[in-house]
Amino acid sequence: MPYVTVLDMQPIDPPTGGGRLRLLGLYHNLNKDLPTTYIGTYDWPGPGYRHHKLSPTLEEIDIPLSKEHFELHEKWKAKVGGKTIIDVAFPQMAYLSPNYVKFAIKATKEADIVIFSHPWIYPLVKDYIDWKNQLVVYDSHNCEGLLRYELLNDGKFGTELVRKVIELEYELCHRADLILTCSHEDRIMFNDLYNIAFKKMIVIPNGVFVTRIQPTQKDVREKIKQKLGLRGKVAIFLGSQYQPNIEAALFICDYLALAISNVTFLICGGVSNAIDYKYLQKKGIKNVKLTGFITEEEKLYYLQASDIAINPMFSGSGTNIKMFEFMAAGLPTVTTEIGARGIFKEINAFKVCSKENFADAILEILNDHEMWEKYSYRARCLVTEKYSWERISPFLGKVLLRNLEGKRKGRPYFSIIVPTYERHHHLSNLIKKLTEQTFKDFEVIIVDQSKSYWKVPNIAKDLSVYYYHTDIKGAVKARNIGLALALGDVIAFTDDDCEPYPDWLENAYKYFKEKDIIGIEGLIKSDNISDNFRCVCNERFEGIGFMTANLFTLREMANRVNGFDETFDNPHFREDTDFAWRLLNYGKIPYARDVVVYHPPHPRNIKRESLEERLKFFEKDALLAKKHPELFIVLFKREAHYIKTPGYWENFLRGCLKYNCAWILERLRLHGINWEKYVQK
């Protein structure tokens, strides 16, 4: 049974503030067979040694720092204008707390997987790591080099500390086997700043315990308001005493509270300690309530009392856990672009606006009950599916075990990713075809969204098959899950009903010997039996259509473009075209006629294959046109669905409204396509 050690220099319990919440959320349930030990300490003097269980699989050991450690910190703190630097300076000061270092070294030696949550402990234990057999992971809460530059760069002592942070983070990033980032934006930042390969970075977002924070009924909300002495509408902001949060709190006081006098603004958490009540009185601000530090139970109470949440962040990096708490509570949320960084924005689960429009956005939602309900519902749905710790932690456990296996046993050349939904009979046939491949260095990742589990057939015993079952629906999401689990350098996509030729992988392998080739579009063959069958092929559409029935790419590039855009899900269509078009910005994707997959035609009397169902997919053409207007015109004309497919325009126009891109119709007109003529027909 493998063991995990997580190292940092703060306690987890109580889980207050974004860092501690991430620690508890990520590691509370990696796997029932993946026991995890957290080694931490207290960044304040007083508490003693503590060893306790936080969950059935997560234990926390906190070793207090020495008196001398805190004394030196106070001296260094004075050199940077009173800013807390006990974390940044930890590598230089840890010699004063030898007991902590002793525990950290011991836990590092005993682990199969060593995770550095922040980079501060890495230099203390790096000489005790078995680099050949232990999986080393950097869980980056932020890009610390950039963040500390923003907070500490003063041209003096602070700049010296920043330089050491950058050197430390650079070394850890390059030596680690895997880097966890909170967002794709952070992944780009690490690549730009430290030249880290995208294939060793995986986005593991922040989250929230959705079973703990839930929406509140209106009558309950009003009763809680009365108990708290609150009147009218209430807007909540949460935050620790962290400079970007302080900026947001001052914006609330100096602008929002004055602009919207009939709304009470709750500023909760350590950030409220940065605001002086005398300051509010001097400005005549009566509608701001400062709570000071709050417990988790008090936080729930304040969330239940609120009508709307706000997150006016103007600086910082990483993602804001408070956003997920707001959404879990079913609160419509108004945020800046920075406040929503790293969070899926395409289903309008929250309102993103500028500093200048912030007050108007709050009033618009509060004064429109239907809009309030939509934001509340979408927010809860999004956070439950993508940002719940209950999902994220066990998935991370699978990712860690996969990468540990890859380090110890070696990684395959190809990872074949296959999403499947209620077609187990087709899946078994695909597996049979994969056993016949002449090129053997590959793994198969099956992401099954069916109601029941698939029994891997005996014929697959000689293959490396990784089976992942999920209740999350959508082929686009399934492919992204597969990408996160993949170990191969090259990703091969095909469908569960396809039949690759025996030399499919062998022929594909030859193309990747050329440096400028980042992917392959293979030939998809089918039989055009009659109009009563749906035929899938890509002849005559090569170099423009791209289909995941037969598509290859380097994993490095798949991660660089952040995988598939999940806005193209439900119904899933054109996600593969969009994916390939974004990849083309980084290299060539030739059409390979010798890399062949057969796609059987399916009878139209099956509901999911019926013309009525498939026509609905064309709403995604509008989204594709919105993202790639020039390339779309080429595809649009070559496929000519607008001429030959009855029902096309109805669904395309619906997509134009849904994705707010009616302007594409005028662009079509400029290219000689009079859409009104076809619609009138």
XYZ file of C-alpha atoms in Angstrom:
681
model
C 0.000 0.000 0.000
C 1.556 3.345 -1.041
C 1.796 6.187 1.465
C 1.492 9.929 0.903
C 3.274 12.680 2.812
C 2.157 16.297 2.401
C 4.505 19.005 3.698
C 3.785 22.642 4.557
C 4.367 25.118 7.382
C 0.815 25.882 8.530
C -1.834 23.803 10.289
C -4.874 22.454 8.463
C -7.267 22.485 11.387
C -9.117 24.766 11.845
C -9.493 25.097 8.045
C -9.681 28.881 7.791
C -8.349 30.751 4.785
C -7.869 29.502 1.248
C -4.626 27.602 1.846
C -5.905 25.464 4.703
C -9.221 24.835 2.980
C -7.357 23.547 -0.074
C -5.223 21.275 2.092
C -8.239 19.704 3.786
C -10.273 19.510 0.595
C -7.567 17.979 -1.593
C -6.234 15.389 0.809
C -9.190 14.345 2.975
C -10.164 11.395 0.753
C -7.538 10.580 -1.875
C -8.308 6.876 -1.727
C -9.273 4.369 0.940
C -6.002 2.583 0.156
C -3.898 5.755 0.042
C -3.235 6.847 3.656
C -2.001 10.426 3.876
C 0.060 12.170 6.554
C 0.247 15.941 6.701
C 3.291 17.481 8.396
C 2.685 21.090 9.404
C 3.300 23.632 12.109
C 1.825 26.821 13.551
C 2.812 30.157 12.077
C 2.185 31.769 15.455
C 3.645 30.973 18.915
C 1.718 29.123 21.591
C 0.156 25.795 20.530
C 1.991 22.561 21.258
C 2.549 19.285 19.429
C -0.581 17.790 17.885
C -1.282 14.485 16.133
C -4.879 13.808 15.153
C -7.141 12.399 12.441
C -8.975 14.757 10.100
C -10.641 11.958 8.122
C -10.392 8.159 7.921
C -7.421 8.499 5.529
C -5.853 11.851 6.523
C -3.845 12.477 9.683
C -2.300 15.792 10.697
C 0.915 16.181 12.685
C 1.835 19.712 13.781
C 5.230 20.395 15.341
C 5.582 23.850 16.942
C 8.389 26.188 15.947
C 10.951 27.374 18.467
C 10.947 30.658 20.361
C 14.153 31.628 18.546
C 12.428 31.034 15.202
C 9.681 33.549 15.985
C 12.163 36.063 17.389
C 14.200 36.024 14.174
C 11.017 36.353 12.143
C 10.081 39.521 14.020
C 13.484 41.033 13.195
C 13.192 40.162 9.505
C 9.575 41.295 9.449
C 10.685 44.782 10.488
C 12.991 44.891 7.458
C 10.027 44.573 5.053
C 7.729 47.127 6.618
C 5.977 44.790 9.045
C 4.783 42.275 6.435
C 4.498 38.664 7.582
C 7.203 36.572 5.910
C 7.352 33.506 8.141
C 6.474 31.328 5.129
C 8.824 32.969 2.613
C 11.728 32.955 5.069
C 11.050 29.438 6.333
C 13.891 27.772 4.384
C 16.395 30.197 5.938
C 14.974 30.011 9.480
C 14.046 26.332 9.811
C 17.418 25.456 11.382
C 16.072 27.172 14.504
C 13.259 24.578 14.686
C 15.180 21.280 14.394
C 12.314 19.213 15.786
C 10.074 20.219 12.885
C 12.831 19.466 10.365
C 13.378 16.046 11.953
C 9.692 15.120 11.542
C 9.627 16.413 7.956
C 12.668 14.336 6.967
C 11.278 11.188 8.595
C 7.892 11.544 6.872
C 9.592 12.205 3.531
C 11.673 9.036 3.763
C 8.637 6.891 4.615
C 6.442 8.083 1.740
C 5.893 6.732 -1.752
C 4.420 10.063 -2.829
C 5.885 13.318 -1.468
C 3.766 16.434 -1.970
C 5.055 19.934 -1.318
C 2.089 22.175 -0.608
C 3.899 25.471 -1.256
C 7.650 25.222 -1.913
C 8.907 26.208 1.554
C 9.794 22.747 2.919
C 11.449 21.407 -0.236
C 15.042 22.594 0.471
C 14.927 21.055 3.956
C 14.229 17.508 2.734
C 15.326 17.338 -0.920
C 18.527 15.447 -0.077
C 16.463 12.656 1.521
C 14.188 12.004 -1.480
C 14.580 8.793 -3.478
C 14.284 10.483 -6.860
C 14.094 7.176 -8.751
C 11.204 5.623 -6.844
C 9.296 8.358 -5.038
C 6.755 10.475 -6.897
C 7.477 14.138 -6.131
C 4.588 16.567 -6.516
C 4.413 20.344 -6.194
C 0.933 21.510 -5.196
C 1.165 25.158 -6.224
C -1.491 27.242 -4.526
C -0.173 30.220 -6.505
C 2.795 31.103 -8.646
C 4.769 32.111 -5.555
C 7.550 33.850 -7.465
C 5.133 36.275 -9.080
C 2.937 36.688 -6.002
C 5.868 37.483 -3.703
C 7.278 39.898 -6.259
C 3.990 41.798 -6.109
C 3.923 41.764 -2.301
C 7.572 42.167 -1.266
C 9.655 43.705 -4.039
C 11.061 46.871 -2.449
C 14.526 47.079 -3.958
C 15.971 46.121 -0.584
C 15.618 43.149 1.776
C 12.221 42.228 0.351
C 13.741 41.897 -3.109
C 16.417 39.545 -1.737
C 13.671 37.317 -0.361
C 11.785 37.407 -3.665
C 14.923 36.312 -5.521
C 15.284 33.314 -3.206
C 11.611 32.394 -3.673
C 11.995 32.425 -7.458
C 15.150 30.287 -7.301
C 13.446 27.847 -4.932
C 10.247 27.528 -6.941
C 12.188 27.197 -10.197
C 14.204 24.255 -8.843
C 11.178 22.497 -7.359
C 9.169 22.895 -10.571
C 11.940 21.387 -12.670
C 12.693 18.493 -10.321
C 9.094 17.560 -9.480
C 7.426 14.776 -11.453
C 4.044 16.478 -11.359
C 2.817 20.008 -10.678
C -0.733 20.720 -9.550
C -2.022 24.157 -10.532
C -5.258 25.804 -9.458
C -6.044 27.060 -12.958
C -4.875 26.940 -16.558
C -3.820 30.577 -16.182
C -1.358 29.466 -13.505
C -0.162 26.688 -15.803
C 0.613 29.273 -18.491
C 2.366 31.422 -15.895
C 4.679 28.568 -14.838
C 5.503 27.872 -18.469
C 6.246 31.538 -19.184
C 8.201 32.207 -15.992
C 10.075 28.935 -15.477
C 9.791 27.188 -18.876
C 7.940 24.217 -17.377
C 6.532 21.666 -19.829
C 2.740 21.625 -19.941
C 2.650 17.834 -19.897
C 3.940 17.726 -16.306
C 1.301 20.194 -15.082
C -2.293 19.254 -14.344
C -5.075 21.589 -13.245
C -6.550 20.502 -9.915
C -8.885 23.371 -9.053
C -9.881 24.719 -5.705
C -13.248 23.626 -4.428
C -15.765 23.476 -1.624
C -17.540 20.840 0.453
C -20.941 21.008 -1.244
C -22.523 18.694 1.310
C -21.617 21.204 4.023
C -22.560 24.465 2.289
C -26.006 24.377 0.701
C -28.614 26.884 -0.536
C -30.953 28.481 2.005
C -34.713 28.856 1.706
C -35.996 32.439 1.727
C -37.954 32.117 4.997
C -34.885 30.692 6.772
C -32.739 33.508 5.379
C -35.087 36.158 6.734
C -35.143 34.580 10.206
C -31.332 34.507 10.327
C -31.198 38.150 9.259
C -33.445 39.060 12.174
C -31.222 37.194 14.628
C -28.163 39.017 13.277
C -29.896 42.393 13.313
C -29.694 42.780 9.535
C -32.287 44.548 7.416
C -33.124 44.537 3.734
C -30.843 42.992 1.138
C -27.450 41.693 2.247
C -24.279 41.307 0.144
C -21.401 39.216 1.517
C -17.636 39.267 0.949
C -15.269 36.755 2.571
C -11.507 36.937 2.937
C -8.409 36.566 5.051
C -6.131 39.510 5.865
C -4.339 39.261 2.534
C -3.481 42.346 0.501
C -5.688 41.593 -2.549
C -8.611 40.956 -0.154
C -7.897 44.235 1.642
C -8.027 46.079 -1.703
C -11.429 44.501 -2.360
C -12.729 45.406 1.112
C -11.670 49.033 0.679
C -13.459 49.136 -2.687
C -16.613 47.900 -0.962
C -16.372 50.613 1.682
C -15.192 53.491 -0.491
C -17.432 52.860 -3.475
C -20.101 50.156 -3.267
C -21.473 51.013 0.179
C -21.811 54.660 -0.807
C -23.310 53.855 -4.214
C -25.902 51.375 -2.856
C -26.986 52.689 0.527
C -30.010 50.358 0.837
C -27.879 47.179 0.786
C -25.960 45.969 3.845
C -22.431 44.807 3.013
C -21.001 42.041 5.197
C -17.195 41.921 5.230
C -16.359 38.630 6.925
C -13.108 37.075 8.078
C -9.653 38.380 8.889
C -9.831 40.971 6.103
C -12.319 42.986 8.153
C -9.585 43.610 10.736
C -7.884 45.815 8.146
C -10.870 48.197 8.182
C -11.224 50.639 11.085
C -14.757 51.458 12.270
C -13.565 55.024 12.823
C -12.744 55.135 9.116
C -16.324 54.123 8.304
C -17.766 56.677 10.724
C -15.613 59.437 9.288
C -16.978 58.676 5.808
C -20.534 58.373 7.072
C -20.801 54.723 6.014
C -23.544 52.965 7.983
C -24.297 49.956 5.781
C -21.052 47.985 6.250
C -20.823 45.299 8.941
C -17.379 43.985 9.920
C -17.388 40.553 11.546
C -13.704 40.067 12.329
C -12.342 36.518 12.356
C -15.148 33.951 12.060
C -15.380 30.209 12.618
C -16.608 27.826 9.927
C -19.978 27.625 11.690
C -20.266 31.419 11.742
C -19.338 31.557 8.062
C -22.226 29.231 7.227
C -24.549 31.443 9.237
C -23.507 34.606 7.397
C -23.811 32.876 4.022
C -27.338 31.827 4.945
C -28.198 35.437 5.821
C -27.021 36.827 2.468
C -28.953 37.564 -0.723
C -25.973 38.041 -3.022
C -22.204 37.569 -2.934
C -19.526 39.910 -4.255
C -15.879 39.317 -5.138
C -14.307 42.580 -6.371
C -10.715 41.313 -6.623
C -8.206 43.425 -8.551
C -4.940 41.528 -7.937
C -3.567 38.175 -6.788
C -3.145 34.816 -8.497
C -4.717 31.380 -8.281
C -8.446 30.851 -7.871
C -10.585 32.215 -5.058
C -12.095 29.491 -2.866
C -14.637 32.031 -1.652
C -16.213 31.923 -5.130
C -16.981 28.238 -4.701
C -18.422 28.847 -1.238
C -20.714 31.515 -2.654
C -21.866 29.231 -5.470
C -22.376 26.251 -3.157
C -24.648 28.453 -1.047
C -26.674 29.196 -4.179
C -25.818 32.890 -4.013
C -25.767 34.873 -7.252
C -22.258 36.300 -7.369
C -20.897 39.481 -8.926
C -17.156 39.350 -9.515
C -14.349 40.956 -11.445
C -12.465 39.010 -14.108
C -9.582 38.456 -11.665
C -11.983 37.250 -8.987
C -13.290 34.590 -11.383
C -9.865 33.529 -12.635
C -9.594 29.816 -13.332
C -13.344 29.159 -13.040
C -15.471 27.898 -15.935
C -17.393 30.970 -17.106
C -19.376 29.814 -20.109
C -22.695 28.827 -18.515
C -23.287 32.199 -16.814
C -23.123 30.837 -13.281
C -21.972 34.257 -12.032
C -21.800 37.831 -13.298
C -18.390 39.113 -14.403
C -18.130 42.872 -14.680
C -15.757 45.806 -14.465
C -15.072 48.016 -11.485
C -17.196 50.759 -13.017
C -20.255 48.508 -13.543
C -20.072 46.606 -10.268
C -22.776 48.493 -8.379
C -25.197 48.369 -11.318
C -24.677 44.606 -11.663
C -25.544 44.052 -7.992
C -28.750 46.068 -8.301
C -29.736 44.387 -11.569
C -29.668 40.926 -9.980
C -31.313 41.975 -6.709
C -34.158 43.665 -8.585
C -34.859 40.793 -11.004
C -36.073 37.654 -9.220
C -35.982 35.490 -12.362
C -32.371 36.483 -13.003
C -31.551 35.828 -9.329
C -33.009 32.313 -9.588
C -31.067 31.514 -12.776
C -27.728 32.579 -11.314
C -28.458 30.686 -8.098
C -29.355 27.450 -9.898
C -26.477 27.556 -12.385
C -23.958 28.364 -9.670
C -24.987 25.406 -7.546
C -24.950 23.044 -10.553
C -21.489 24.172 -11.665
C -19.863 23.899 -8.269
C -21.436 20.499 -7.569
C -20.133 19.019 -10.811
C -16.703 20.643 -11.198
C -15.608 22.162 -7.905
C -16.717 19.908 -5.064
C -13.976 18.542 -2.830
C -16.064 15.374 -2.617
C -15.215 14.785 -6.312
C -11.812 16.453 -6.566
C -10.028 14.587 -3.755
C -10.676 10.998 -4.936
C -9.934 12.014 -8.529
C -6.586 13.456 -7.439
C -5.913 10.157 -5.678
C -6.337 8.338 -8.990
C -4.071 10.840 -10.761
C -1.356 10.351 -8.127
C -1.531 6.559 -8.292
C -1.424 6.673 -12.098
C 1.687 8.856 -12.065
C 3.361 6.731 -9.395
C 2.773 3.689 -11.598
C 4.137 5.575 -14.602
C 7.298 6.529 -12.741
C 8.002 3.032 -11.455
C 6.910 0.937 -14.435
C 7.467 3.371 -17.287
C 5.099 5.442 -19.400
C 3.545 4.215 -22.667
C 4.083 6.045 -25.938
C 0.369 6.320 -26.775
C -2.601 6.906 -24.484
C -5.832 5.993 -26.297
C -8.767 7.894 -24.782
C -12.262 6.489 -25.308
C -15.410 8.089 -23.863
C -18.424 5.788 -23.724
C -22.080 6.080 -22.787
C -24.482 3.119 -22.758
C -22.656 1.291 -25.561
C -20.767 -1.467 -23.795
C -21.440 -3.867 -26.678
C -19.523 -1.575 -29.047
C -16.763 -1.072 -26.500
C -15.913 -4.755 -26.337
C -15.529 -4.825 -30.114
C -13.180 -1.826 -29.980
C -11.039 -3.590 -27.375
C -10.804 -6.615 -29.668
C -9.509 -4.373 -32.470
C -6.950 -2.810 -30.144
C -5.561 -6.234 -29.218
C -4.715 -6.631 -32.909
C -2.509 -3.516 -33.052
C 0.957 -4.197 -34.458
C 2.413 -1.373 -32.318
C 2.192 -2.485 -28.685
C 3.438 0.447 -26.582
C 0.097 1.956 -25.596
C -2.512 2.176 -22.864
C -6.284 2.481 -23.167
C -8.212 4.886 -20.944
C -11.956 4.290 -20.930
C -14.129 6.988 -19.375
C -17.531 5.388 -18.886
C -20.578 7.588 -18.246
C -23.059 4.719 -18.419
C -25.429 3.919 -15.587
C -23.880 0.506 -14.978
C -20.236 -0.504 -14.830
C -18.612 -2.256 -17.775
C -16.964 -5.592 -17.162
C -13.566 -5.556 -18.844
C -13.531 -8.634 -21.128
C -10.918 -11.363 -20.818
C -9.626 -10.469 -24.256
C -8.232 -7.248 -22.730
C -6.011 -9.072 -20.224
C -2.900 -8.451 -22.321
C -3.678 -4.744 -22.746
C -3.019 -1.904 -20.328
C -6.612 -0.769 -19.765
C -7.515 1.920 -17.235
C -11.251 2.048 -16.593
C -12.837 5.113 -14.994
C -16.572 5.260 -14.278
C -18.292 8.584 -13.605
C -21.802 9.948 -13.224
C -20.782 13.191 -14.971
C -22.320 13.214 -18.436
C -20.857 14.630 -21.643
C -18.295 13.317 -24.122
C -16.291 16.558 -23.973
C -15.924 16.290 -20.204
C -15.028 12.613 -20.573
C -12.144 13.390 -22.927
C -10.785 15.987 -20.506
C -10.960 13.443 -17.692
C -9.034 11.037 -19.905
C -6.375 13.677 -20.595
C -5.837 14.188 -16.865
C -5.361 10.444 -16.361
C -3.161 9.861 -19.423
C 0.498 8.873 -19.090
C 1.544 8.682 -22.753
C 3.450 11.334 -24.665
C 0.968 11.088 -27.538
C -2.802 11.073 -27.105
C -4.946 9.083 -29.543
C -8.674 9.767 -29.610
C -11.244 7.388 -31.010
C -14.890 6.551 -30.342
C -16.325 3.537 -28.551
C -17.978 2.279 -31.756
C -14.899 2.574 -33.986
C -12.659 -0.144 -35.421
C -9.017 0.928 -35.866
C -7.014 -0.894 -38.521
C -4.233 -3.143 -37.144
C -1.493 -0.721 -38.278
C -3.330 2.348 -36.900
C -0.786 3.120 -34.171
C 2.236 1.848 -36.076
C 1.580 4.217 -38.960
C 0.774 7.113 -36.613
C 4.075 6.605 -34.778
C 6.082 7.452 -37.908
C 4.590 10.937 -38.207
C 5.669 12.036 -34.743
C 9.338 11.613 -35.637
C 9.130 15.018 -37.329
C 9.595 17.871 -34.837
C 7.075 20.313 -36.289
C 4.214 17.787 -36.256
C 2.098 18.119 -33.125
C -0.814 15.940 -34.206
C -2.392 13.760 -36.884
C -5.814 13.707 -38.454
C -6.378 10.106 -39.514
C -8.676 8.772 -42.213
C -12.194 7.808 -41.080
C -13.916 5.304 -43.347
C -17.558 4.294 -43.295
C -20.277 2.752 -45.471
C -22.862 5.065 -46.969
C -25.678 2.499 -47.018
C -28.744 4.769 -47.265
C -30.407 7.823 -45.748
C -31.716 5.512 -43.023
C -28.193 5.277 -41.605
C -25.848 7.924 -40.198
C -22.513 7.695 -41.963
C -19.388 9.240 -40.376
C -16.331 9.901 -42.534
C -13.890 12.748 -43.091
C -12.969 12.383 -46.748
C -13.327 15.722 -48.575
C -13.134 17.549 -45.224
C -9.495 16.814 -44.444
C -7.488 19.621 -42.897
C -10.547 21.544 -41.739
C -13.119 19.324 -39.984
C -11.107 17.185 -37.534
C -12.969 14.440 -35.659
C -12.041 12.648 -32.453
C -13.012 9.359 -34.066
C -9.415 9.445 -35.344
C -7.311 12.288 -33.983
C -3.850 12.333 -32.386
C -1.937 15.038 -30.536
C 1.045 15.421 -28.255
C -0.034 15.504 -24.613
C 2.162 18.587 -24.233
C 0.018 20.412 -26.773
C -3.296 19.104 -25.449
C -2.421 20.601 -22.060
C -1.082 23.788 -23.631
C -4.510 24.542 -25.134
C -6.255 23.384 -21.930
C -7.913 20.377 -23.514
C -11.414 20.512 -24.923
C -13.742 23.458 -24.412
C -16.610 22.036 -22.363
C -18.967 24.716 -23.640
C -19.330 22.439 -26.672
C -20.919 19.720 -24.509
C -24.620 18.898 -24.171
C -25.036 18.223 -27.008
C -21.391 17.530 -27.810
C -20.468 18.729 -31.280
C -17.577 20.647 -32.869
C -15.452 20.328 -29.719
C -12.925 18.336 -31.748
C -12.839 20.940 -34.521
C -12.334 23.744 -32.013
C -9.641 21.700 -30.220
C -7.690 21.072 -33.429
C -8.020 24.657 -34.660
C -6.490 25.886 -31.408
C -3.715 23.295 -31.698
C -2.843 24.546 -35.182
C -1.450 27.713 -33.590
C 1.489 25.614 -32.349
C 2.364 23.281 -35.211
C 1.234 21.025 -38.039
C -1.554 18.422 -38.014
C -1.245 16.562 -41.332
C -3.951 14.377 -42.817
C -2.671 10.789 -42.682
C -4.490 8.501 -45.117
C -2.586 5.467 -43.818
C -3.769 5.995 -40.204
C -7.204 4.449 -40.609
C -10.264 3.916 -38.435
C -13.515 2.370 -39.634
C -16.662 4.013 -38.230
C -19.721 1.776 -38.714
C -22.880 3.557 -39.903
C -25.714 3.603 -37.353
C -29.425 3.236 -38.109
C -31.434 6.423 -37.738
C -34.160 4.615 -35.785
C -31.885 4.729 -32.711
C -32.872 7.927 -30.897
C -29.342 9.255 -30.347
C -28.607 8.732 -34.068
C -31.904 10.111 -35.378
C -31.975 13.108 -37.695
C -34.121 14.992 -35.193
C -31.535 14.577 -32.421
C -28.492 15.201 -34.615
C -29.955 18.410 -36.043
C -29.898 19.905 -32.538
C -26.105 19.608 -32.628
C -25.863 22.398 -35.200
C -26.410 25.022 -32.512
C -22.706 24.441 -31.792
C -21.838 25.764 -35.245
C -22.708 29.208 -33.905
C -20.306 28.756 -30.988
C -17.577 27.541 -33.340
C -18.188 30.568 -35.575
C -17.958 32.873 -32.568
C -14.554 31.480 -31.571
C -13.078 31.043 -35.073
C -14.973 33.267 -37.535
C -12.519 32.984 -40.450
C -11.921 29.229 -40.303
C -15.617 28.634 -39.773
C -16.485 30.243 -43.107
C -14.200 27.741 -44.874
C -15.795 24.774 -43.077
C -19.290 26.198 -43.532
C -18.932 26.419 -47.302
C -17.197 23.068 -47.725
C -19.744 21.084 -45.703
C -22.682 23.071 -47.150
C -25.147 21.914 -44.491
C -26.819 25.295 -44.896
C -27.900 24.192 -48.394
C -28.433 20.451 -48.179
C -29.540 19.743 -44.597
C -33.181 20.623 -43.781
C -33.468 22.043 -40.269
C -29.901 23.364 -40.198
C -30.782 27.057 -40.058
C -33.321 26.690 -37.262
C -30.689 25.202 -34.971
C -27.878 27.478 -36.126
C -29.981 30.568 -35.381
C -30.889 29.171 -31.968
C -27.168 28.856 -31.294
C -26.565 32.456 -32.389
C -29.006 33.610 -29.713
C -27.758 31.177 -27.068
C -24.096 32.123 -27.500
C -24.723 35.822 -28.137
C -23.129 35.884 -31.581
C -25.810 37.066 -34.001
C -23.078 39.208 -35.568
C -21.844 36.095 -37.373
C -24.877 36.351 -39.675
C -23.595 39.626 -41.087
C -20.184 38.039 -41.595
C -21.844 35.255 -43.603
C -23.525 37.891 -45.740
C -20.154 39.535 -46.405
C -18.947 36.164 -47.703
C -21.815 35.904 -50.161
C -24.224 33.817 -48.079
C -27.659 35.414 -47.838
C -28.874 33.578 -44.754
C -32.302 35.244 -44.841
C -33.015 33.612 -48.206
C -32.402 30.141 -46.771
C -34.388 30.816 -43.605
C -37.398 32.006 -45.625
C -37.346 28.757 -47.585
